[in-house]
Amino acid sequence: MKRILTAFLAAVTISAAHAQSLPGGFAYLRDIDPSIIQDIRYATSNNFVGRPLAGYNAGECVVKREVGLRLKAIQQELAAQNLSLKMFDCYRPARASLDMVKWSQNGHETAAERRYNPRIPKTELFRLGYIASRSQHSAGAALDLTLVDLKADNSAKYDPSKTYADCTAPVDARAPEGSVDMGTGYDCTDTKGHTAAPSISPEQRAWRKRLVAAMARQGFVNYSKEWWHFSLPGAGGAAYDFPIQPRRN
């Protein structure tokens, strides 16, 4: 009996050591609604920095539980329209924002970086309000996302060996994102990426309005310079810096 008890306690200890705990009421979005599509770009090289950012050890959307439940309600509404949310970024470790600051000050810009910043030097991105050194993402109050038409062909994948046009180009020329055409790619630091930009087509404007309206029905507010960025007033607080780790079943 003693050996059995010892073995049981050892198993519990191992299980606890491997369990992934999240602080401050955070949760993995997959545990709240696994149907929401995720493409966490800062965990990959497919972003404006060109490599995974500090603290992104897994491509998982981590959210405050209240935020996740509201996203679930939005997803249920969209599902009836053959649409889905697609998450690009959720909780962001504070160290990732500092990583962005260092990137902006490294003294050079590559062609791949210019795809995201076709007209604005990266040293100006913070001053102009496109990137924040202290982001609401780190407080769990902000999200980057888009819409996916589930009836469309979303099979095109990003190819790191291919040369794409910049983020303001027509959808067939820029890097594929497997989503509806919002007029620019994600993280496009250009006036065309402003939610109410006059330079986009009526169809693109309709998709943006549809996304903003769906999010607003659950209390989310859009940032006017980024059609993809939303925050939930009152959901924030102190910034966190815990790394995003792989989710365990």
Coordinates of N, CA and C in Angstrom, one line a residue:
M1 N 0.8 -1.2 0.0 CA 0.0 0.0 0.0 C 0.9 1.3 0.0
K2 N 1.9 1.2 0.8 CA 2.8 2.4 0.9 C 3.5 2.6 -0.5
R3 N 3.9 1.5 -1.2 CA 4.5 1.7 -2.5 C 3.4 2.3 -3.5
I4 N 2.2 1.9 -3.4 CA 1.1 2.4 -4.3 C 0.9 3.9 -4.0
L5 N 0.9 4.3 -2.7 CA 0.7 5.7 -2.4 C 1.8 6.5 -2.9
T6 N 3.0 6.0 -2.7 CA 4.2 6.7 -3.1 C 4.2 7.0 -4.7
A7 N 3.8 5.9 -5.4 CA 3.7 6.0 -6.8 C 2.6 7.0 -7.3
F8 N 1.5 7.0 -6.5 CA 0.4 7.9 -6.8 C 0.9 9.4 -6.6
L9 N 1.5 9.6 -5.5 CA 2.0 11.0 -5.2 C 3.0 11.5 -6.2
A10 N 3.9 10.5 -6.7 CA 4.9 10.9 -7.7 C 4.2 11.3 -9.0
A11 N 3.1 10.5 -9.3 CA 2.4 10.8 -10.6 C 1.7 12.2 -10.5
V12 N 1.2 12.5 -9.3 CA 0.5 13.8 -9.1 C 1.5 14.9 -9.3
T13 N 2.7 14.7 -8.7 CA 3.8 15.7 -8.7 C 4.2 15.9 -10.2
I14 N 4.4 14.9 -10.9 CA 4.8 15.0 -12.3 C 3.8 15.7 -13.1
S15 N 2.5 15.3 -12.9 CA 1.4 16.0 -13.6 C 1.3 17.4 -13.3
A16 N 1.5 17.8 -12.0 CA 1.5 19.2 -11.7 C 2.6 20.0 -12.3
A17 N 3.8 19.3 -12.4 CA 4.9 20.0 -13.0 C 4.7 20.3 -14.4
H18 N 4.0 19.4 -15.1 CA 3.8 19.5 -16.5 C 2.5 20.4 -16.9
A19 N 1.7 20.6 -15.9 CA 0.5 21.4 -16.2 C 0.8 22.8 -16.5
Q20 N 0.1 23.4 -17.4 CA 0.4 24.8 -17.8 C -0.5 25.7 -17.1
S21 N -0.1 26.5 -16.1 CA -0.9 27.4 -15.4 C -0.7 28.8 -16.0
L22 N -1.8 29.6 -15.9 CA -1.8 31.0 -16.5 C -2.2 31.9 -15.3
P23 N -1.6 33.0 -15.2 CA -1.9 33.9 -14.1 C -3.1 34.9 -14.4
G24 N -3.6 35.5 -13.4 CA -4.5 36.7 -13.6 C -5.8 36.4 -14.3
G25 N -6.3 35.2 -14.2 CA -7.6 35.0 -14.9 C -7.5 34.7 -16.4
F26 N -6.2 34.5 -16.9 CA -6.0 34.2 -18.3 C -6.4 32.8 -18.6
A27 N -6.7 32.5 -19.9 CA -7.0 31.2 -20.4 C -6.5 31.0 -21.8
Y28 N -6.3 29.8 -22.3 CA -6.1 29.5 -23.7 C -7.4 29.6 -24.4
L29 N -7.5 30.4 -25.5 CA -8.7 30.5 -26.3 C -9.2 29.2 -26.8
R30 N -8.3 28.3 -27.1 CA -8.7 26.9 -27.6 C -9.6 26.2 -26.5
D31 N -9.3 26.5 -25.2 CA -10.1 25.9 -24.2 C -11.5 26.5 -24.0
I32 N -11.7 27.7 -24.6 CA -13.0 28.3 -24.5 C -13.8 28.1 -25.8
D33 N -13.1 28.3 -26.9 CA -13.7 28.0 -28.2 C -12.7 27.5 -29.2
P34 N -12.6 26.2 -29.4 CA -11.6 25.7 -30.4 C -11.9 26.0 -31.8
S35 N -13.1 26.4 -32.1 CA -13.5 26.7 -33.5 C -12.9 28.0 -34.0
I36 N -12.5 28.9 -33.2 CA -11.9 30.2 -33.6 C -10.5 29.9 -34.2
I37 N -10.3 30.3 -35.4 CA -9.1 30.1 -36.2 C -7.9 30.9 -35.5
Q38 N -6.8 30.4 -35.5 CA -5.6 31.1 -34.9 C -4.4 31.1 -35.9
D39 N -3.8 32.2 -36.0 CA -2.6 32.4 -36.8 C -1.8 33.4 -36.1
I40 N -1.2 33.0 -35.0 CA -0.4 33.9 -34.1 C 0.9 34.2 -34.7
R41 N 0.9 35.4 -35.4 CA 2.0 35.7 -36.3 C 3.3 36.0 -35.6
Y42 N 3.3 36.5 -34.4 CA 4.6 36.8 -33.7 C 5.3 35.6 -33.1
A43 N 4.6 34.4 -33.3 CA 5.3 33.2 -32.9 C 6.0 32.6 -34.2
T44 N 6.0 33.3 -35.3 CA 6.5 32.8 -36.6 C 7.5 33.9 -37.1
S45 N 8.0 33.6 -38.3 CA 8.8 34.6 -39.0 C 8.0 35.4 -40.0
N46 N 6.7 35.1 -40.1 CA 5.8 35.8 -41.0 C 5.2 37.0 -40.3
N47 N 6.1 38.0 -40.0 CA 5.6 39.3 -39.3 C 6.6 40.4 -39.7
F48 N 6.4 41.6 -39.2 CA 7.2 42.7 -39.7 C 8.6 42.7 -39.1
V49 N 8.9 41.9 -38.1 CA 10.2 41.8 -37.6 C 11.0 40.7 -38.3
G50 N 10.3 39.7 -38.8 CA 10.9 38.7 -39.6 C 11.4 37.5 -38.8
R51 N 11.0 37.4 -37.6 CA 11.4 36.3 -36.7 C 10.4 36.2 -35.5
P52 N 10.3 35.1 -34.8 CA 9.5 35.1 -33.6 C 9.9 36.1 -32.6
L53 N 9.0 36.8 -31.9 CA 9.3 37.8 -30.9 C 9.5 37.1 -29.6
A54 N 10.3 37.8 -28.7 CA 10.6 37.3 -27.4 C 9.3 37.0 -26.6
G55 N 9.3 35.8 -26.0 CA 8.1 35.5 -25.2 C 7.1 34.6 -25.9
Y56 N 7.2 34.6 -27.2 CA 6.2 33.8 -28.0 C 6.8 32.4 -28.3
N57 N 6.7 31.5 -27.3 CA 7.2 30.2 -27.3 C 6.2 29.2 -28.0
A58 N 5.1 29.7 -28.3 CA 4.0 28.8 -28.9 C 3.0 29.7 -29.6
G59 N 2.5 29.2 -30.7 CA 1.5 30.0 -31.5 C 0.1 29.8 -30.9
E60 N -0.1 30.3 -29.7 CA -1.4 30.1 -29.0 C -2.0 31.5 -28.6
C61 N -3.3 31.6 -28.8 CA -4.0 32.8 -28.3 C -4.3 32.7 -26.9
V62 N -3.7 33.5 -26.0 CA -4.0 33.6 -24.6 C -4.8 34.8 -24.3
V63 N -5.9 34.7 -23.6 CA -6.8 35.8 -23.3 C -7.3 35.9 -21.9
K64 N -7.7 37.0 -21.4 CA -8.5 37.1 -20.2 C -9.8 36.3 -20.4
R65 N -10.2 35.5 -19.4 CA -11.4 34.6 -19.6 C -12.6 35.4 -20.1
E66 N -12.8 36.6 -19.5 CA -14.0 37.4 -19.9 C -13.9 37.7 -21.4
V67 N -12.7 38.1 -21.9 CA -12.5 38.4 -23.3 C -12.8 37.1 -24.1
G68 N -12.3 36.0 -23.7 CA -12.5 34.7 -24.4 C -14.0 34.4 -24.5
L69 N -14.7 34.6 -23.5 CA -16.2 34.3 -23.5 C -16.9 35.2 -24.5
R70 N -16.5 36.5 -24.6 CA -17.1 37.4 -25.5 C -16.8 37.0 -26.9
L71 N -15.5 36.6 -27.2 CA -15.1 36.1 -28.5 C -16.0 34.9 -28.9
K72 N -16.2 34.0 -27.9 CA -17.0 32.8 -28.2 C -18.4 33.2 -28.7
A73 N -19.0 34.2 -28.0 CA -20.3 34.7 -28.4 C -20.3 35.3 -29.8
I74 N -19.3 36.0 -30.1 CA -19.1 36.6 -31.5 C -19.0 35.4 -32.5
Q75 N -18.2 34.4 -32.2 CA -18.0 33.3 -33.1 C -19.3 32.6 -33.4
Q76 N -20.1 32.4 -32.3 CA -21.4 31.7 -32.5 C -22.3 32.5 -33.5
E77 N -22.3 33.8 -33.4 CA -23.1 34.7 -34.3 C -22.5 34.6 -35.7
L78 N -21.2 34.6 -35.8 CA -20.6 34.5 -37.2 C -20.8 33.2 -37.8
A79 N -20.8 32.1 -37.0 CA -21.0 30.8 -37.6 C -22.2 30.6 -38.4
A80 N -23.3 31.3 -38.0 CA -24.6 31.2 -38.7 C -24.5 31.9 -40.1
Q81 N -23.4 32.7 -40.3 CA -23.2 33.4 -41.5 C -22.0 32.7 -42.3
N82 N -21.6 31.5 -41.9 CA -20.5 30.8 -42.6 C -19.2 31.7 -42.5
L83 N -19.0 32.4 -41.4 CA -17.8 33.2 -41.1 C -17.2 32.7 -39.8
S84 N -15.9 33.1 -39.7 CA -15.2 32.8 -38.5 C -14.2 33.9 -38.1
L85 N -14.0 34.1 -36.8 CA -12.9 35.0 -36.4 C -11.6 34.3 -36.7
K86 N -10.5 35.1 -36.9 CA -9.2 34.5 -37.1 C -8.3 35.4 -36.2
M87 N -7.6 34.9 -35.2 CA -6.8 35.6 -34.3 C -5.3 35.7 -34.8
F88 N -4.8 37.0 -34.9 CA -3.4 37.2 -35.2 C -2.6 37.4 -34.0
D89 N -3.1 38.1 -33.0 CA -2.4 38.3 -31.7 C -3.4 38.5 -30.6
C90 N -3.0 38.1 -29.4 CA -3.9 38.2 -28.2 C -3.1 38.8 -27.1
Y91 N -2.9 38.0 -26.0 CA -2.0 38.5 -25.0 C -0.6 38.6 -25.6
R92 N 0.1 39.6 -25.2 CA 1.5 39.8 -25.7 C 2.4 40.1 -24.5
P93 N 3.4 39.2 -24.3 CA 4.3 39.4 -23.2 C 5.0 40.8 -23.3
A94 N 5.2 41.5 -22.2 CA 5.8 42.8 -22.2 C 7.2 42.8 -22.9
R95 N 7.9 41.7 -22.8 CA 9.2 41.6 -23.4 C 9.1 41.6 -24.9
A96 N 8.0 41.2 -25.5 CA 7.8 41.3 -26.9 C 7.7 42.7 -27.4
S97 N 7.1 43.6 -26.6 CA 7.0 45.0 -27.0 C 8.4 45.6 -26.9
L98 N 9.2 45.3 -25.9 CA 10.6 45.8 -25.9 C 11.4 45.2 -27.0
D99 N 11.1 44.0 -27.5 CA 11.8 43.5 -28.6 C 11.4 44.3 -29.9
M100 N 10.2 44.8 -30.0 CA 9.8 45.6 -31.1 C 10.6 47.0 -31.0
V101 N 10.8 47.5 -29.8 CA 11.5 48.8 -29.7 C 12.9 48.6 -30.2
K102 N 13.6 47.5 -29.8 CA 15.0 47.2 -30.2 C 15.0 47.1 -31.7
W103 N 14.1 46.4 -32.3 CA 14.0 46.2 -33.7 C 13.9 47.5 -34.4
S104 N 13.1 48.4 -33.9 CA 12.9 49.7 -34.6 C 14.2 50.6 -34.6
Q105 N 15.1 50.3 -33.6 CA 16.3 51.1 -33.4 C 17.6 50.4 -33.9
N106 N 17.4 49.3 -34.7 CA 18.6 48.5 -35.1 C 19.4 49.1 -36.3
G107 N 18.9 50.2 -36.9 CA 19.6 50.9 -37.9 C 19.5 50.4 -39.3
H108 N 18.7 49.4 -39.6 CA 18.5 49.0 -41.0 C 17.1 48.5 -41.2
E109 N 16.7 48.5 -42.5 CA 15.4 48.0 -42.9 C 15.6 47.1 -44.1
T110 N 15.0 45.9 -44.0 CA 15.1 44.9 -45.1 C 13.9 45.1 -46.0
A111 N 14.0 44.4 -47.2 CA 12.9 44.5 -48.1 C 11.7 43.8 -47.5
A112 N 11.9 42.7 -46.7 CA 10.7 42.0 -46.1 C 10.0 43.0 -45.1
E113 N 10.8 43.7 -44.4 CA 10.2 44.7 -43.4 C 9.4 45.8 -44.1
R114 N 9.9 46.2 -45.3 CA 9.3 47.3 -46.0 C 7.9 46.8 -46.6
R115 N 7.7 45.5 -46.6 CA 6.4 45.0 -47.1 C 5.3 45.5 -46.1
Y116 N 5.7 45.6 -44.8 CA 4.7 46.1 -43.8 C 4.7 47.6 -43.6
N117 N 5.8 48.2 -43.9 CA 6.0 49.7 -43.7 C 6.4 50.3 -45.1
P118 N 5.6 50.3 -46.1 CA 6.0 50.8 -47.4 C 6.4 52.2 -47.5
R119 N 5.8 53.1 -46.6 CA 6.0 54.5 -46.7 C 6.6 55.2 -45.4
I120 N 6.6 54.5 -44.3 CA 7.0 55.1 -43.1 C 8.2 54.4 -42.5
P121 N 9.3 55.1 -42.2 CA 10.5 54.6 -41.6 C 10.1 53.9 -40.3
K122 N 10.8 52.8 -40.0 CA 10.4 52.1 -38.8 C 10.7 52.8 -37.5
T123 N 11.6 53.8 -37.6 CA 12.0 54.6 -36.4 C 10.8 55.5 -36.1
E124 N 9.9 55.7 -37.0 CA 8.7 56.6 -36.7 C 7.5 55.9 -36.3
L125 N 7.5 54.6 -36.3 CA 6.2 53.8 -36.0 C 5.7 54.0 -34.6
F126 N 6.6 54.2 -33.6 CA 6.1 54.4 -32.3 C 5.5 55.8 -32.1
R127 N 6.2 56.8 -32.7 CA 5.8 58.2 -32.6 C 4.4 58.4 -33.2
L128 N 4.2 57.7 -34.3 CA 3.0 57.9 -35.1 C 1.8 57.0 -34.6
G129 N 2.1 56.2 -33.5 CA 1.0 55.4 -32.9 C 0.7 54.1 -33.6
Y130 N 1.6 53.6 -34.4 CA 1.3 52.3 -35.0 C 1.8 51.1 -34.1
I131 N 2.8 51.4 -33.3 CA 3.2 50.4 -32.3 C 3.4 51.1 -31.0
A132 N 3.0 50.4 -29.9 CA 3.2 50.9 -28.6 C 4.2 50.2 -27.8
S133 N 5.1 50.9 -27.1 CA 6.1 50.3 -26.2 C 5.5 49.7 -25.0
R134 N 4.3 50.2 -24.6 CA 3.5 49.6 -23.5 C 2.2 49.3 -24.1
S135 N 2.0 48.1 -24.4 CA 0.7 47.7 -25.2 C -0.3 47.2 -24.3
Q136 N -1.6 47.5 -24.6 CA -2.7 46.9 -23.9 C -2.8 45.4 -24.1
H137 N -2.1 44.9 -25.2 CA -2.1 43.5 -25.4 C -1.5 42.8 -24.1
S138 N -0.5 43.5 -23.5 CA 0.2 42.9 -22.4 C -0.7 42.8 -21.1
A139 N -1.7 43.6 -21.1 CA -2.7 43.6 -20.0 C -3.8 42.7 -20.3
G140 N -3.8 42.0 -21.4 CA -4.9 41.1 -21.8 C -6.2 41.8 -22.3
A141 N -6.1 43.1 -22.6 CA -7.3 43.8 -23.0 C -7.4 44.1 -24.5
A142 N -6.4 43.7 -25.3 CA -6.4 44.0 -26.7 C -6.2 42.7 -27.6
L143 N -6.7 42.8 -28.8 CA -6.7 41.7 -29.7 C -6.4 42.2 -31.2
D144 N -5.8 41.4 -32.0 CA -5.6 41.6 -33.4 C -6.3 40.4 -34.1
L145 N -7.2 40.8 -35.0 CA -8.0 39.7 -35.7 C -8.6 40.1 -37.0
T146 N -9.2 39.1 -37.7 CA -9.9 39.4 -38.9 C -11.0 38.4 -39.1
L147 N -11.6 38.4 -40.3 CA -12.7 37.5 -40.6 C -12.3 36.5 -41.7
V148 N -12.8 35.3 -41.6 CA -12.6 34.3 -42.6 C -13.9 33.8 -43.2
D149 N -14.0 33.8 -44.5 CA -15.2 33.3 -45.2 C -15.0 31.8 -45.3
L150 N -15.8 31.0 -44.6 CA -15.6 29.6 -44.5 C -16.0 28.9 -45.8
K151 N -16.7 29.6 -46.7 CA -17.1 29.1 -48.0 C -16.1 29.3 -49.1
A152 N -15.1 30.2 -48.8 CA -14.1 30.5 -49.8 C -12.9 29.6 -49.8
D153 N -12.1 29.6 -50.8 CA -10.9 28.8 -50.8 C -9.8 29.6 -50.0
N154 N -9.5 29.1 -48.9 CA -8.5 29.7 -48.0 C -7.2 28.9 -47.9
S155 N -6.9 28.1 -49.0 CA -5.8 27.2 -48.9 C -4.4 27.8 -49.2
A156 N -4.4 29.0 -49.8 CA -3.1 29.6 -50.1 C -2.3 29.9 -48.8
K157 N -1.0 29.5 -48.8 CA -0.2 29.6 -47.6 C 1.0 30.6 -47.9
Y158 N 1.5 31.2 -46.8 CA 2.6 32.1 -46.9 C 3.9 31.3 -47.3
D159 N 4.6 31.7 -48.3 CA 5.8 31.0 -48.7 C 7.0 32.0 -48.4
P160 N 7.9 31.7 -47.4 CA 9.0 32.6 -47.1 C 10.0 32.7 -48.2
S161 N 10.0 31.9 -49.2 CA 10.9 32.0 -50.3 C 10.4 32.8 -51.5
K162 N 9.1 33.3 -51.4 CA 8.5 34.0 -52.4 C 8.6 35.5 -52.1
T163 N 8.7 36.3 -53.2 CA 8.7 37.8 -53.1 C 7.3 38.3 -53.3
Y164 N 6.7 38.9 -52.2 CA 5.4 39.5 -52.3 C 5.4 41.0 -52.4
A165 N 4.3 41.5 -52.9 CA 4.1 43.0 -53.0 C 3.9 43.5 -51.6
D166 N 3.9 44.8 -51.4 CA 3.7 45.3 -50.0 C 2.3 45.2 -49.6
C167 N 2.0 45.5 -48.3 CA 0.7 45.2 -47.7 C -0.4 46.0 -48.2
T168 N -0.1 47.0 -49.0 CA -1.2 47.9 -49.6 C -1.6 47.4 -51.0
A169 N -0.9 46.4 -51.5 CA -1.2 46.0 -52.9 C -2.5 45.2 -53.0
P170 N -3.0 44.9 -54.2 CA -4.1 44.1 -54.3 C -3.9 42.7 -53.7
V171 N -5.0 42.1 -53.2 CA -4.9 40.9 -52.4 C -4.2 39.8 -53.1
D172 N -4.3 39.7 -54.5 CA -3.6 38.6 -55.2 C -2.1 38.8 -55.2
A173 N -1.6 40.0 -55.0 CA -0.2 40.3 -55.1 C 0.5 40.3 -53.7
R174 N -0.2 40.5 -52.7 CA 0.4 40.5 -51.3 C 0.4 39.1 -50.7
A175 N 1.1 39.0 -49.6 CA 1.2 37.7 -48.9 C -0.2 37.2 -48.5
P176 N -0.5 35.9 -48.8 CA -1.8 35.4 -48.4 C -2.0 35.3 -46.9
E177 N -3.3 35.5 -46.5 CA -3.6 35.4 -45.1 C -4.8 34.5 -44.8
G178 N -5.4 33.9 -45.8 CA -6.5 33.0 -45.6 C -7.7 33.6 -45.0
S179 N -8.0 34.8 -45.4 CA -9.1 35.6 -44.8 C -9.7 36.4 -45.9
V180 N -10.8 37.1 -45.5 CA -11.4 38.0 -46.4 C -10.5 39.2 -46.8
D181 N -10.8 39.9 -47.9 CA -9.9 41.0 -48.3 C -10.4 42.3 -47.6
M182 N -9.6 42.7 -46.6 CA -9.8 43.9 -45.8 C -9.2 45.1 -46.4
G183 N -8.5 45.0 -47.6 CA -7.9 46.1 -48.2 C -6.4 46.3 -48.0
T184 N -5.9 45.7 -46.9 CA -4.5 45.6 -46.7 C -4.2 44.3 -45.9
G185 N -3.0 44.0 -45.8 CA -2.6 42.9 -45.0 C -2.6 43.3 -43.5
Y186 N -2.5 42.3 -42.7 CA -2.4 42.5 -41.2 C -1.1 43.3 -40.9
D187 N -1.1 44.1 -39.9 CA 0.0 44.9 -39.5 C 0.6 45.9 -40.5
C188 N -0.3 46.3 -41.4 CA 0.1 47.3 -42.5 C 0.1 48.7 -41.9
T189 N 1.3 49.2 -41.7 CA 1.5 50.6 -41.1 C 1.4 51.6 -42.3
D190 N 0.2 51.9 -42.7 CA -0.1 52.8 -43.8 C -1.5 53.4 -43.6
T191 N -1.7 54.5 -44.1 CA -3.0 55.1 -44.0 C -4.1 54.3 -44.6
K192 N -3.8 53.4 -45.5 CA -4.8 52.5 -46.1 C -5.2 51.5 -45.1
G193 N -4.4 51.3 -44.0 CA -4.8 50.3 -43.0 C -5.7 51.0 -41.9
H194 N -5.9 52.3 -42.0 CA -6.8 53.0 -41.1 C -8.2 52.4 -41.3
T195 N -9.0 52.2 -40.3 CA -10.3 51.5 -40.5 C -11.2 52.3 -41.4
A196 N -11.2 53.6 -41.4 CA -12.1 54.3 -42.3 C -11.4 54.9 -43.5
A197 N -10.3 54.3 -43.9 CA -9.5 54.8 -45.1 C -10.4 54.9 -46.3
P198 N -10.4 56.1 -47.0 CA -11.2 56.3 -48.1 C -10.7 55.6 -49.4
S199 N -9.5 55.1 -49.4 CA -8.8 54.6 -50.6 C -9.1 53.1 -50.8
I200 N -10.0 52.5 -50.0 CA -10.3 51.0 -50.2 C -11.6 50.9 -51.0
S201 N -11.9 49.7 -51.5 CA -13.1 49.5 -52.3 C -14.3 49.4 -51.4
P202 N -15.5 49.5 -52.0 CA -16.7 49.4 -51.2 C -16.9 48.0 -50.6
E203 N -16.4 47.0 -51.3 CA -16.5 45.6 -50.7 C -15.6 45.5 -49.5
Q204 N -14.4 46.0 -49.6 CA -13.4 46.0 -48.5 C -13.9 46.8 -47.3
R205 N -14.5 47.9 -47.6 CA -15.1 48.7 -46.5 C -16.3 48.0 -45.8
A206 N -17.0 47.3 -46.6 CA -18.2 46.5 -46.0 C -17.7 45.4 -45.1
W207 N -16.6 44.8 -45.5 CA -16.0 43.7 -44.6 C -15.5 44.4 -43.3
R208 N -14.8 45.5 -43.4 CA -14.3 46.2 -42.2 C -15.5 46.6 -41.2
K209 N -16.5 47.1 -41.8 CA -17.7 47.5 -41.0 C -18.4 46.3 -40.4
R210 N -18.4 45.2 -41.1 CA -19.0 44.0 -40.6 C -18.2 43.5 -39.4
L211 N -16.9 43.5 -39.5 CA -16.0 43.1 -38.3 C -16.2 44.0 -37.1
V212 N -16.2 45.3 -37.4 CA -16.3 46.3 -36.3 C -17.7 46.1 -35.6
A213 N -18.7 45.9 -36.4 CA -20.1 45.8 -35.8 C -20.2 44.5 -35.0
A214 N -19.6 43.4 -35.5 CA -19.7 42.2 -34.7 C -18.9 42.3 -33.4
M215 N -17.8 42.9 -33.4 CA -17.0 43.1 -32.2 C -17.7 44.1 -31.2
A216 N -18.3 45.1 -31.8 CA -19.0 46.1 -31.0 C -20.1 45.6 -30.2
R217 N -20.8 44.6 -30.8 CA -22.0 44.0 -30.1 C -21.6 43.3 -28.8
Q218 N -20.3 43.0 -28.7 CA -19.8 42.4 -27.4 C -18.9 43.4 -26.6
G219 N -19.0 44.7 -27.0 CA -18.3 45.7 -26.2 C -16.9 46.0 -26.6
F220 N -16.4 45.5 -27.7 CA -15.0 45.7 -28.1 C -15.0 47.0 -29.0
V221 N -13.9 47.8 -28.8 CA -13.7 49.1 -29.5 C -12.5 48.9 -30.4
N222 N -12.7 49.4 -31.7 CA -11.7 49.4 -32.7 C -10.7 50.5 -32.6
Y223 N -9.5 50.3 -32.9 CA -8.5 51.4 -32.9 C -8.5 51.9 -34.4
S224 N -8.7 53.2 -34.5 CA -8.9 53.8 -35.8 C -7.8 53.7 -36.8
K225 N -6.5 53.5 -36.3 CA -5.4 53.4 -37.3 C -5.1 51.9 -37.7
E226 N -5.9 51.0 -37.1 CA -5.6 49.6 -37.4 C -7.0 48.9 -37.5
W227 N -7.4 48.5 -38.7 CA -8.7 47.8 -38.8 C -8.8 46.5 -38.0
W228 N -7.6 45.9 -37.7 CA -7.6 44.6 -37.1 C -7.5 44.7 -35.6
H229 N -7.3 45.8 -35.0 CA -7.0 46.0 -33.6 C -8.3 46.4 -32.8
F230 N -8.6 45.6 -31.7 CA -9.7 45.8 -30.9 C -9.3 45.7 -29.4
S231 N -10.0 46.5 -28.6 CA -9.8 46.4 -27.1 C -11.1 46.3 -26.4
L232 N -11.1 45.8 -25.2 CA -12.2 45.7 -24.3 C -12.1 46.6 -23.2
P233 N -12.8 47.8 -23.1 CA -12.6 48.7 -22.0 C -12.9 48.0 -20.7
G234 N -12.0 48.3 -19.7 CA -12.2 47.8 -18.4 C -11.6 46.4 -18.2
A235 N -11.1 45.7 -19.2 CA -10.5 44.4 -19.1 C -9.1 44.4 -18.8
G236 N -8.4 45.5 -18.9 CA -7.0 45.6 -18.8 C -6.5 45.7 -17.3
G237 N -5.5 46.5 -17.1 CA -4.8 46.6 -15.8 C -3.3 46.5 -15.9
A238 N -2.7 45.9 -15.0 CA -1.2 45.8 -15.0 C -0.8 45.0 -16.2
A239 N 0.4 45.3 -16.7 CA 1.0 44.6 -17.8 C 1.6 43.3 -17.3
Y240 N 1.6 42.2 -18.1 CA 2.2 40.9 -17.7 C 3.3 40.6 -18.6
D241 N 4.2 39.8 -18.2 CA 5.4 39.4 -19.0 C 5.6 37.9 -19.0
F242 N 4.6 37.1 -18.6 CA 4.8 35.6 -18.7 C 4.9 35.2 -20.1
P243 N 5.8 34.3 -20.5 CA 5.9 33.8 -21.9 C 4.7 32.9 -22.3
I244 N 4.4 32.9 -23.6 CA 3.3 32.1 -24.1 C 3.9 30.7 -24.3
Q245 N 3.4 29.7 -23.6 CA 4.0 28.3 -23.7 C 3.0 27.4 -24.4
P246 N 3.4 26.3 -24.9 CA 2.5 25.4 -25.6 C 1.4 24.9 -24.7
R247 N 0.2 24.9 -25.2 CA -1.0 24.4 -24.4 C -0.9 22.9 -24.3
R248 N -1.2 22.4 -23.1 CA -1.3 21.0 -22.9 C -2.7 20.5 -22.7
N249 N -3.0 19.4 -23.3 CA -4.4 18.8 -23.2 C -4.6 18.2 -21.9

